Amino acid sequence: MSAAEITSIKNLTPDSVADWNVERIRADFPVLRQTVNGKPLVYLDNAASSQVPQVVIDRGSIYLEHEHSNIHRGVHYLSMKATTAYEDAREKVRRFINAREARECIFVRGTTEGINLVMHGCGRKFIGKGDEIIISAMEHHANIVPWQMLCEEKGARLRVIPINDSGELLLDEYDAQLNERTKIVAVTHVSNALGTINPIKEMIERAHKYGVPVLIDGAQSAPHMPIDVQDLDCDFYTFSGHKMFAPTGSGVVYGKAKLLEEMNPFQGGGDMIKSVTFEKTIYADLPNRFEAGTPAIASQIGLGAAIDYLNSIGRKQAAIHEQELLRYATERLSTIEGVRIIGTAREKASVLSFVIENIHPHDIGTILDQEGIAVRAGHHCAQPVMRRFNVAATARASFAFYNTKAEVDVLARTIENVIDIFS
Ligand SMILES: Cc1ncc(COP(=O)(O)O)c(C=O)c1O
């Protein structure tokens, strides 16, 4: 979603969000019906893992009851059924991100594996001594550590785009860092710790002026906004199924076919070869070349079902509802004395990180849990972000389209109680 689209969503009147029948949507998610510590569950940890609708659960059951078999290798009925379902899921992914071809969508276990695949396949082949890799100061560890490992191995240099006090990237600094030594830019679309939506289209354009490929960490964007990899013109885009209403173990790394074809395979093994002798292995074509061994068949089929579900409810309407929840929650928490929101960028996704004076985020999380509210407390695998804002940790509420304003009210009231308890 472009910044302009987000802005137009923000400017919508309450009437335009009233269409969203949140209770009907909630009925699709069995996990939300339970109580925790005697209170209705208020699930606000969606940036870590989102919940799974009944249709996705049912699709997994159908696979296990009627289709379970290994893919690609069998000539028997079940194997062909499983292969068709798995490849159908790939085609759904292709349409979901508007990739040109299904073979550009590689199934991986999640974003971490997607980034590691690009680091090993592309980075280790094309990056050498004295080359530079640009990331940003708001990356998840998954988009820092692999590049650091590569720098250590090759003698390359990691450059980091700094952020301002609101949690926005300093694009002038980015411009200054880009040069003929830059070999890849790897940047998150949405920060999991701050909620910032980065202007990635513009950033990709600037990198391409130097012929530099760009990898987008889409872990926090794919679940919450329409993605069009052709329009973005990104070279790689990766995301995790478990953050977008699908089972764990599912995920995708998209890559432009031309680049994927030039890359080294990530792992070696079955299913990624055309022929093997002790002298030489000929690798399979895309996408199999990057999918060694038996993949998470049921999970990826589940991801396909989650995509169907998202399309059926309307991704744009879902995004509008989430923006409204973010606006409302920001307004509510801003009025509570002692609460400081970390991450106040102009363009934000539905992530609200906060600290409370003299109360450790783990204590906040524990007391909220006693009231049935699930938030995350910690460094969110983004320790450099914590350091930038001079905090050890934050509490983080992250919203999905099934959350309600009433839940935000429960959160705000309970935070007030937390402050009372510690005062
Ligand atoms: C921005 C971002 N990148 C990468 C990851 C890693 O995702 P996964 O653990 O699914 O591989 C996360 C998970 O929280 C994330 O938020």
CSV table of C-alpha atoms and ligand atoms in Angstrom, one decimal:
chain,number,residue,atom,x,y,z
A,1,MET,CA,0.0,0.0,0.0
A,2,SER,CA,1.4,3.4,-0.9
A,3,ALA,CA,1.8,6.2,1.6
A,4,ALA,CA,-1.0,8.0,-0.4
A,5,GLU,CA,-3.3,5.1,0.1
A,6,ILE,CA,-2.6,5.0,3.8
A,7,THR,CA,-3.3,8.7,4.0
A,8,SER,CA,-6.5,8.3,2.2
A,9,ILE,CA,-7.5,5.6,4.6
A,10,LYS,CA,-6.7,7.8,7.5
A,11,ASN,CA,-9.0,10.5,6.1
A,12,LEU,CA,-12.0,8.2,5.9
A,13,THR,CA,-14.9,9.2,8.0
A,14,PRO,CA,-16.2,6.8,10.8
A,15,ASP,CA,-19.1,6.1,8.4
A,16,SER,CA,-16.8,4.4,5.9
A,17,VAL,CA,-15.4,2.1,8.5
A,18,ALA,CA,-18.9,1.3,10.0
A,19,ASP,CA,-19.4,-1.2,7.1
A,20,TRP,CA,-16.9,-3.6,8.7
A,21,ASN,CA,-18.9,-6.3,10.6
A,22,VAL,CA,-16.3,-7.2,13.1
A,23,GLU,CA,-18.5,-9.6,15.1
A,24,ARG,CA,-19.2,-11.6,11.9
A,25,ILE,CA,-15.5,-11.7,11.2
A,26,ARG,CA,-14.7,-12.7,14.8
A,27,ALA,CA,-17.0,-15.7,14.5
A,28,ASP,CA,-14.6,-17.1,11.9
A,29,PHE,CA,-11.8,-17.4,14.5
A,30,PRO,CA,-12.6,-20.2,17.0
A,31,VAL,CA,-9.6,-19.3,19.3
A,32,LEU,CA,-11.1,-15.9,20.0
A,33,ARG,CA,-14.1,-17.5,21.7
A,34,GLN,CA,-12.2,-18.6,24.8
A,35,THR,CA,-11.7,-17.0,28.2
A,36,VAL,CA,-8.3,-16.5,29.8
A,37,ASN,CA,-8.0,-16.2,33.5
A,38,GLY,CA,-11.8,-16.0,33.6
A,39,LYS,CA,-11.9,-13.0,31.2
A,40,PRO,CA,-12.7,-12.9,27.5
A,41,LEU,CA,-9.5,-13.3,25.5
A,42,VAL,CA,-8.3,-10.0,24.1
A,43,TYR,CA,-5.7,-11.0,21.5
A,44,LEU,CA,-3.3,-8.1,20.7
A,45,ASP,CA,-0.2,-10.0,19.8
A,46,ASN,CA,-0.9,-10.2,16.1
A,47,ALA,CA,2.5,-8.9,15.0
A,48,ALA,CA,4.1,-12.0,16.6
A,49,SER,CA,1.5,-14.5,15.3
A,50,SER,CA,-2.0,-13.9,14.1
A,51,GLN,CA,-4.9,-16.3,14.6
A,52,VAL,CA,-6.2,-18.8,12.2
A,53,PRO,CA,-9.8,-18.8,10.8
A,54,GLN,CA,-11.9,-22.0,10.7
A,55,VAL,CA,-11.7,-22.3,6.9
A,56,VAL,CA,-7.9,-22.5,7.2
A,57,ILE,CA,-8.1,-25.1,10.0
A,58,ASP,CA,-10.7,-27.1,7.9
A,59,ARG,CA,-8.4,-27.0,4.8
A,60,GLY,CA,-5.6,-28.5,6.9
A,61,SER,CA,-7.9,-31.2,8.1
A,62,ILE,CA,-9.1,-32.0,4.6
A,63,TYR,CA,-5.5,-32.4,3.5
A,64,LEU,CA,-4.6,-34.6,6.5
A,65,GLU,CA,-7.8,-36.7,6.1
A,66,HIS,CA,-7.9,-37.1,2.4
A,67,GLU,CA,-4.8,-35.9,0.6
A,68,HIS,CA,-1.7,-36.4,2.8
A,69,SER,CA,1.2,-37.7,0.8
A,70,ASN,CA,4.5,-36.6,-0.5
A,71,ILE,CA,4.6,-34.2,-3.4
A,72,HIS,CA,6.2,-34.1,-6.9
A,73,ARG,CA,7.6,-37.6,-6.7
A,74,GLY,CA,4.7,-39.9,-6.8
A,75,VAL,CA,2.6,-41.2,-9.7
A,76,HIS,CA,-0.2,-42.4,-7.3
A,77,TYR,CA,-3.5,-40.7,-6.7
A,78,LEU,CA,-2.8,-39.1,-3.3
A,79,SER,CA,0.6,-37.8,-4.3
A,80,MET,CA,-0.9,-36.1,-7.4
A,81,LYS,CA,-3.7,-34.6,-5.2
A,82,ALA,CA,-1.2,-33.3,-2.7
A,83,THR,CA,1.0,-31.9,-5.5
A,84,THR,CA,-2.0,-30.1,-7.1
A,85,ALA,CA,-3.0,-28.6,-3.8
A,86,TYR,CA,0.5,-27.4,-3.1
A,87,GLU,CA,1.0,-25.9,-6.5
A,88,ASP,CA,-2.5,-24.3,-6.3
A,89,ALA,CA,-1.3,-22.6,-3.1
A,90,ARG,CA,1.7,-21.3,-5.0
A,91,GLU,CA,-0.6,-19.8,-7.7
A,92,LYS,CA,-2.7,-18.2,-5.0
A,93,VAL,CA,0.5,-16.6,-3.6
A,94,ARG,CA,1.4,-15.4,-7.0
A,95,ARG,CA,-1.9,-13.6,-7.4
A,96,PHE,CA,-1.8,-12.3,-3.8
A,97,ILE,CA,1.5,-10.4,-4.4
A,98,ASN,CA,1.0,-10.0,-8.2
A,99,ALA,CA,4.2,-11.8,-9.1
A,100,ARG,CA,4.6,-12.3,-12.9
A,101,GLU,CA,5.1,-16.0,-12.6
A,102,ALA,CA,4.4,-18.7,-9.9
A,103,ARG,CA,8.0,-20.0,-10.2
A,104,GLU,CA,9.1,-16.7,-8.7
A,105,CYS,CA,7.3,-17.6,-5.4
A,106,ILE,CA,9.5,-20.0,-3.4
A,107,PHE,CA,8.0,-21.7,-0.4
A,108,VAL,CA,10.0,-21.3,2.8
A,109,ARG,CA,9.3,-21.7,6.5
A,110,GLY,CA,8.9,-18.0,7.0
A,111,THR,CA,10.6,-14.6,6.7
A,112,THR,CA,13.8,-15.7,8.5
A,113,GLU,CA,14.3,-18.5,6.1
A,114,GLY,CA,13.5,-16.3,3.1
A,115,ILE,CA,16.1,-13.7,4.1
A,116,ASN,CA,18.7,-16.5,4.7
A,117,LEU,CA,17.9,-18.0,1.3
A,118,VAL,CA,18.7,-14.6,-0.4
A,119,MET,CA,21.8,-14.1,1.8
A,120,HIS,CA,23.2,-17.6,0.9
A,121,GLY,CA,21.9,-17.8,-2.7
A,122,CYS,CA,22.6,-14.2,-3.8
A,123,GLY,CA,24.8,-12.7,-1.1
A,124,ARG,CA,27.4,-15.4,-0.9
A,125,LYS,CA,27.7,-15.6,-4.7
A,126,PHE,CA,27.8,-11.9,-5.6
A,127,ILE,CA,29.1,-10.0,-2.5
A,128,GLY,CA,32.8,-9.8,-1.8
A,129,LYS,CA,35.5,-7.9,0.1
A,130,GLY,CA,34.9,-4.2,0.4
A,131,ASP,CA,31.3,-4.4,-0.9
A,132,GLU,CA,28.5,-2.8,1.1
A,133,ILE,CA,25.1,-4.0,2.3
A,134,ILE,CA,22.5,-1.4,3.4
A,135,ILE,CA,19.9,-2.3,6.0
A,136,SER,CA,18.0,0.1,8.3
A,137,ALA,CA,18.1,0.9,12.0
A,138,MET,CA,14.7,-0.6,12.5
A,139,GLU,CA,15.3,-4.1,11.2
A,140,HIS,CA,14.2,-7.3,13.0
A,141,HIS,CA,17.2,-9.4,13.9
A,142,ALA,CA,16.2,-11.7,11.0
A,143,ASN,CA,17.3,-8.9,8.6
A,144,ILE,CA,20.4,-8.0,10.5
A,145,VAL,CA,22.2,-11.2,11.6
A,146,PRO,CA,22.3,-13.0,8.2
A,147,TRP,CA,23.9,-9.9,6.6
A,148,GLN,CA,26.4,-9.5,9.5
A,149,MET,CA,27.3,-13.2,9.0
A,150,LEU,CA,27.9,-12.5,5.3
A,151,CYS,CA,30.0,-9.4,6.1
A,152,GLU,CA,32.1,-11.4,8.5
A,153,GLU,CA,32.6,-14.2,6.0
A,154,LYS,CA,33.4,-12.0,3.0
A,155,GLY,CA,34.9,-8.8,4.5
A,156,ALA,CA,32.0,-6.7,3.3
A,157,ARG,CA,30.6,-3.7,5.2
A,158,LEU,CA,27.2,-3.3,6.8
A,159,ARG,CA,25.7,0.2,6.5
A,160,VAL,CA,22.7,1.2,8.5
A,161,ILE,CA,20.1,3.9,7.5
A,162,PRO,CA,19.4,5.8,10.7
A,163,ILE,CA,16.0,6.8,12.0
A,164,ASN,CA,14.6,10.0,13.6
A,165,ASP,CA,12.9,10.3,17.0
A,166,SER,CA,9.6,9.4,15.5
A,167,GLY,CA,10.9,6.2,14.0
A,168,GLU,CA,11.2,7.3,10.4
A,169,LEU,CA,14.1,6.5,8.1
A,170,LEU,CA,16.4,9.4,7.2
A,171,LEU,CA,16.2,9.1,3.5
A,172,ASP,CA,19.0,11.7,2.9
A,173,GLU,CA,21.3,9.4,4.8
A,174,TYR,CA,20.2,6.5,2.7
A,175,ASP,CA,21.0,8.5,-0.5
A,176,ALA,CA,24.4,9.3,0.9
A,177,GLN,CA,25.1,5.6,1.7
A,178,LEU,CA,24.1,4.3,-1.8
A,179,ASN,CA,27.1,4.1,-4.1
A,180,GLU,CA,28.9,1.8,-6.6
A,181,ARG,CA,30.1,-0.5,-3.7
A,182,THR,CA,26.5,-1.2,-2.6
A,183,LYS,CA,25.5,-4.7,-3.6
A,184,ILE,CA,22.1,-5.1,-1.9
A,185,VAL,CA,19.6,-3.1,0.1
A,186,ALA,CA,17.6,-5.2,2.6
A,187,VAL,CA,14.9,-3.2,4.4
A,188,THR,CA,11.7,-3.9,6.2
A,189,HIS,CA,8.4,-2.6,4.8
A,190,VAL,CA,6.9,-2.2,8.2
A,191,SER,CA,8.7,-2.1,11.5
A,192,ASN,CA,7.5,-4.8,14.0
A,193,ALA,CA,8.8,-2.7,16.9
A,194,LEU,CA,7.6,0.8,15.9
A,195,GLY,CA,4.9,0.2,13.3
A,196,THR,CA,6.6,2.6,10.8
A,197,ILE,CA,5.6,2.0,7.2
A,198,ASN,CA,8.7,2.7,5.1
A,199,PRO,CA,8.4,4.4,1.6
A,200,ILE,CA,9.9,1.3,0.0
A,201,LYS,CA,8.8,2.1,-3.5
A,202,GLU,CA,10.8,5.3,-3.5
A,203,MET,CA,13.7,3.5,-1.8
A,204,ILE,CA,13.7,0.7,-4.4
A,205,GLU,CA,13.7,3.3,-7.2
A,206,ARG,CA,16.7,5.0,-5.7
A,207,ALA,CA,18.6,1.8,-5.3
A,208,HIS,CA,17.9,0.8,-8.8
A,209,LYS,CA,19.6,3.9,-10.1
A,210,TYR,CA,22.8,2.3,-8.9
A,211,GLY,CA,21.7,-1.1,-10.3
A,212,VAL,CA,21.4,-2.4,-6.7
A,213,PRO,CA,18.8,-5.2,-5.9
A,214,VAL,CA,16.4,-4.7,-3.0
A,215,LEU,CA,15.1,-7.2,-0.6
A,216,ILE,CA,11.9,-6.3,1.3
A,217,ASP,CA,11.1,-7.9,4.6
A,218,GLY,CA,7.3,-8.1,4.3
A,219,ALA,CA,6.7,-10.0,7.5
A,220,GLN,CA,4.6,-7.1,8.9
A,221,SER,CA,3.2,-5.8,5.6
A,222,ALA,CA,1.8,-8.8,3.7
A,223,PRO,CA,-0.8,-9.5,6.4
A,224,HIS,CA,-2.1,-5.9,6.6
A,225,MET,CA,-1.9,-4.2,3.1
A,226,PRO,CA,-2.2,-5.1,-0.5
A,227,ILE,CA,1.2,-6.0,-2.0
A,228,ASP,CA,2.1,-5.7,-5.7
A,229,VAL,CA,5.7,-6.8,-6.2
A,230,GLN,CA,5.6,-5.7,-9.9
A,231,ASP,CA,4.4,-2.2,-9.0
A,232,LEU,CA,7.0,-2.0,-6.2
A,233,ASP,CA,9.6,-3.4,-8.5
A,234,CYS,CA,11.3,-5.1,-5.6
A,235,ASP,CA,13.8,-7.8,-6.4
A,236,PHE,CA,12.9,-10.0,-3.4
A,237,TYR,CA,10.0,-9.9,-1.0
A,238,THR,CA,9.5,-12.3,1.9
A,239,PHE,CA,6.8,-13.0,4.4
A,240,SER,CA,5.6,-15.5,7.0
A,241,GLY,CA,2.3,-17.4,6.9
A,242,HIS,CA,1.8,-17.5,10.7
A,243,LYS,CA,1.6,-13.7,10.8
A,244,MET,CA,-1.1,-13.7,8.1
A,245,PHE,CA,-3.7,-16.1,9.4
A,246,ALA,CA,-2.0,-19.3,8.2
A,247,PRO,CA,-0.2,-22.1,10.0
A,248,THR,CA,3.4,-21.9,11.2
A,249,GLY,CA,5.9,-23.3,8.9
A,250,SER,CA,4.5,-21.6,5.8
A,251,GLY,CA,6.0,-18.6,4.1
A,252,VAL,CA,7.3,-17.3,0.8
A,253,VAL,CA,10.3,-15.6,-0.7
A,254,TYR,CA,9.5,-13.9,-4.0
A,255,GLY,CA,12.4,-13.2,-6.3
A,256,LYS,CA,12.6,-11.9,-9.9
A,257,ALA,CA,13.1,-15.0,-12.0
A,258,LYS,CA,16.2,-13.5,-13.7
A,259,LEU,CA,17.9,-13.1,-10.3
A,260,LEU,CA,16.7,-16.4,-8.8
A,261,GLU,CA,18.1,-18.2,-11.9
A,262,GLU,CA,21.5,-16.7,-11.3
A,263,MET,CA,21.6,-17.6,-7.6
A,264,ASN,CA,23.1,-20.6,-5.9
A,265,PRO,CA,20.7,-23.0,-4.4
A,266,PHE,CA,20.1,-22.5,-0.6
A,267,GLN,CA,20.1,-26.2,0.5
A,268,GLY,CA,21.0,-29.3,-1.3
A,269,GLY,CA,18.9,-32.5,-1.3
A,270,GLY,CA,15.9,-34.2,-2.8
A,271,ASP,CA,13.5,-32.5,-5.1
A,272,MET,CA,15.9,-29.7,-6.1
A,273,ILE,CA,17.8,-31.6,-8.8
A,274,LYS,CA,17.4,-32.7,-12.4
A,275,SER,CA,20.2,-35.3,-12.1
A,276,VAL,CA,22.8,-36.4,-9.7
A,277,THR,CA,26.1,-38.3,-10.2
A,278,PHE,CA,29.0,-38.4,-7.9
A,279,GLU,CA,30.8,-36.1,-10.3
A,280,LYS,CA,28.1,-33.5,-10.8
A,281,THR,CA,24.6,-32.4,-9.9
A,282,ILE,CA,22.3,-30.6,-12.3
A,283,TYR,CA,19.9,-28.4,-10.4
A,284,ALA,CA,16.2,-28.3,-11.0
A,285,ASP,CA,14.4,-25.3,-12.6
A,286,LEU,CA,12.6,-22.7,-10.5
A,287,PRO,CA,11.0,-23.0,-8.0
A,288,ASN,CA,12.1,-26.5,-7.1
A,289,ARG,CA,15.8,-25.5,-7.1
A,290,PHE,CA,15.2,-23.6,-3.9
A,291,GLU,CA,12.9,-26.2,-2.2
A,292,ALA,CA,15.1,-29.1,-1.1
A,293,GLY,CA,13.6,-31.9,0.8
A,294,THR,CA,10.0,-32.4,1.8
A,295,PRO,CA,8.4,-29.0,2.4
A,296,ALA,CA,5.7,-28.0,4.9
A,297,ILE,CA,3.0,-29.2,2.5
A,298,ALA,CA,0.0,-28.9,4.9
A,299,SER,CA,1.1,-25.5,6.1
A,300,GLN,CA,1.6,-24.1,2.6
A,301,ILE,CA,-1.8,-25.4,1.5
A,302,GLY,CA,-3.1,-23.6,4.6
A,303,LEU,CA,-1.4,-20.4,3.5
A,304,GLY,CA,-3.3,-20.7,0.2
A,305,ALA,CA,-6.6,-21.1,2.2
A,306,ALA,CA,-5.7,-18.0,4.3
A,307,ILE,CA,-5.2,-16.0,1.1
A,308,ASP,CA,-8.6,-17.1,-0.1
A,309,TYR,CA,-10.0,-16.0,3.2
A,310,LEU,CA,-8.3,-12.6,3.1
A,311,ASN,CA,-9.6,-12.0,-0.4
A,312,SER,CA,-13.1,-13.0,0.6
A,313,ILE,CA,-13.3,-10.5,3.5
A,314,GLY,CA,-11.7,-7.7,1.4
A,315,ARG,CA,-8.1,-6.7,2.1
A,316,LYS,CA,-8.7,-3.0,1.7
A,317,GLN,CA,-11.6,-3.0,4.2
A,318,ALA,CA,-9.6,-5.0,6.6
A,319,ALA,CA,-6.7,-2.5,6.4
A,320,ILE,CA,-9.2,0.4,6.9
A,321,HIS,CA,-10.5,-1.2,10.1
A,322,GLU,CA,-7.0,-1.8,11.4
A,323,GLN,CA,-6.0,1.8,10.7
A,324,GLU,CA,-9.1,3.0,12.6
A,325,LEU,CA,-8.1,0.7,15.6
A,326,LEU,CA,-4.6,2.2,15.5
A,327,ARG,CA,-5.9,5.7,15.5
A,328,TYR,CA,-8.3,5.0,18.3
A,329,ALA,CA,-5.7,3.1,20.5
A,330,THR,CA,-3.1,5.9,19.9
A,331,GLU,CA,-5.7,8.5,21.0
A,332,ARG,CA,-6.7,6.4,24.1
A,333,LEU,CA,-3.1,5.6,25.3
A,334,SER,CA,-1.8,9.1,24.6
A,335,THR,CA,-4.2,10.5,27.2
A,336,ILE,CA,-2.9,8.2,30.0
A,337,GLU,CA,-0.4,9.9,32.1
A,338,GLY,CA,2.9,8.1,32.3
A,339,VAL,CA,2.4,6.2,29.0
A,340,ARG,CA,4.9,7.0,26.3
A,341,ILE,CA,4.4,5.6,22.8
A,342,ILE,CA,7.6,4.5,21.0
A,343,GLY,CA,7.2,4.9,17.3
A,344,THR,CA,5.2,7.9,16.2
A,345,ALA,CA,5.8,7.9,12.5
A,346,ARG,CA,3.3,9.6,10.2
A,347,GLU,CA,2.7,6.4,8.3
A,348,LYS,CA,2.1,3.5,10.6
A,349,ALA,CA,0.7,0.0,10.6
A,350,SER,CA,-1.4,-1.3,13.5
A,351,VAL,CA,1.5,-1.7,15.9
A,352,LEU,CA,1.5,0.3,19.2
A,353,SER,CA,4.7,0.0,21.3
A,354,PHE,CA,4.7,1.8,24.6
A,355,VAL,CA,6.5,2.1,27.9
A,356,ILE,CA,5.2,3.3,31.3
A,357,GLU,CA,7.4,5.3,33.5
A,358,ASN,CA,9.0,3.1,36.3
A,359,ILE,CA,7.2,-0.1,35.3
A,360,HIS,CA,9.0,-2.9,33.4
A,361,PRO,CA,7.2,-4.0,30.3
A,362,HIS,CA,7.2,-7.6,31.6
A,363,ASP,CA,5.2,-6.5,34.6
A,364,ILE,CA,2.8,-4.7,32.3
A,365,GLY,CA,2.5,-7.8,30.1
A,366,THR,CA,1.9,-10.1,33.1
A,367,ILE,CA,-0.8,-7.9,34.6
A,368,LEU,CA,-2.5,-7.5,31.3
A,369,ASP,CA,-2.4,-11.3,30.9
A,370,GLN,CA,-4.2,-11.7,34.2
A,371,GLU,CA,-7.1,-9.7,32.6
A,372,GLY,CA,-7.0,-12.0,29.5
A,373,ILE,CA,-5.1,-9.5,27.4
A,374,ALA,CA,-2.3,-10.8,25.2
A,375,VAL,CA,0.4,-8.3,24.3
A,376,ARG,CA,4.1,-8.7,23.7
A,377,ALA,CA,6.7,-7.4,26.2
A,378,GLY,CA,10.4,-7.4,25.4
A,379,HIS,CA,12.8,-6.2,22.7
A,380,HIS,CA,10.7,-7.7,19.8
A,381,CYS,CA,13.9,-9.1,18.2
A,382,ALA,CA,14.9,-5.5,17.5
A,383,GLN,CA,17.5,-4.7,20.1
A,384,PRO,CA,19.0,-1.8,18.1
A,385,VAL,CA,15.6,-0.1,18.0
A,386,MET,CA,15.4,-0.4,21.8
A,387,ARG,CA,18.9,1.1,22.1
A,388,ARG,CA,17.9,3.9,19.7
A,389,PHE,CA,15.0,4.9,21.9
A,390,ASN,CA,17.0,4.3,25.1
A,391,VAL,CA,14.6,1.7,26.5
A,392,ALA,CA,15.4,-1.9,27.4
A,393,ALA,CA,12.1,-3.2,26.2
A,394,THR,CA,8.6,-2.1,25.3
A,395,ALA,CA,5.1,-3.5,25.7
A,396,ARG,CA,3.5,-3.9,22.3
A,397,ALA,CA,-0.2,-4.1,21.3
A,398,SER,CA,-0.6,-5.1,17.7
A,399,PHE,CA,-4.0,-5.2,16.0
A,400,ALA,CA,-5.7,-7.4,13.4
A,401,PHE,CA,-9.0,-6.8,11.5
A,402,TYR,CA,-10.8,-9.0,14.1
A,403,ASN,CA,-10.0,-6.7,17.0
A,404,THR,CA,-12.5,-4.2,18.3
A,405,LYS,CA,-12.6,-0.8,19.8
A,406,ALA,CA,-14.1,-2.4,22.9
A,407,GLU,CA,-10.9,-4.4,23.2
A,408,VAL,CA,-8.9,-1.2,23.0
A,409,ASP,CA,-11.0,0.2,25.8
A,410,VAL,CA,-10.2,-2.9,27.9
A,411,LEU,CA,-6.6,-2.4,27.2
A,412,ALA,CA,-6.6,1.3,28.1
A,413,ARG,CA,-8.5,0.7,31.4
A,414,THR,CA,-6.2,-2.2,32.4
A,415,ILE,CA,-3.1,0.0,31.7
A,416,GLU,CA,-4.6,2.6,34.0
A,417,ASN,CA,-5.0,-0.1,36.6
A,418,VAL,CA,-1.4,-1.2,36.1
A,419,ILE,CA,-0.3,2.4,36.8
A,420,ASP,CA,-2.5,2.5,40.0
A,421,ILE,CA,-1.0,-0.8,41.2
A,422,PHE,CA,2.5,0.6,40.9
A,423,SER,CA,1.9,4.1,42.2
B,1,LIG,C1,9.7,-7.5,10.5
B,1,LIG,C2,10.0,-8.9,10.8
B,1,LIG,N1,10.9,-9.6,10.1
B,1,LIG,C3,11.2,-10.8,10.3
B,1,LIG,C4,10.5,-11.6,11.3
B,1,LIG,C5,10.8,-13.0,11.4
B,1,LIG,O1,9.7,-13.8,11.1
B,1,LIG,P1,9.7,-15.4,11.3
B,1,LIG,O2,10.0,-15.6,12.7
B,1,LIG,O3,8.3,-15.7,10.9
B,1,LIG,O4,10.7,-15.9,10.4
B,1,LIG,C6,9.5,-10.9,12.1
B,1,LIG,C7,8.8,-11.7,13.1
B,1,LIG,O5,8.4,-11.1,14.1
B,1,LIG,C8,9.3,-9.6,11.8
B,1,LIG,O6,8.3,-8.9,12.5
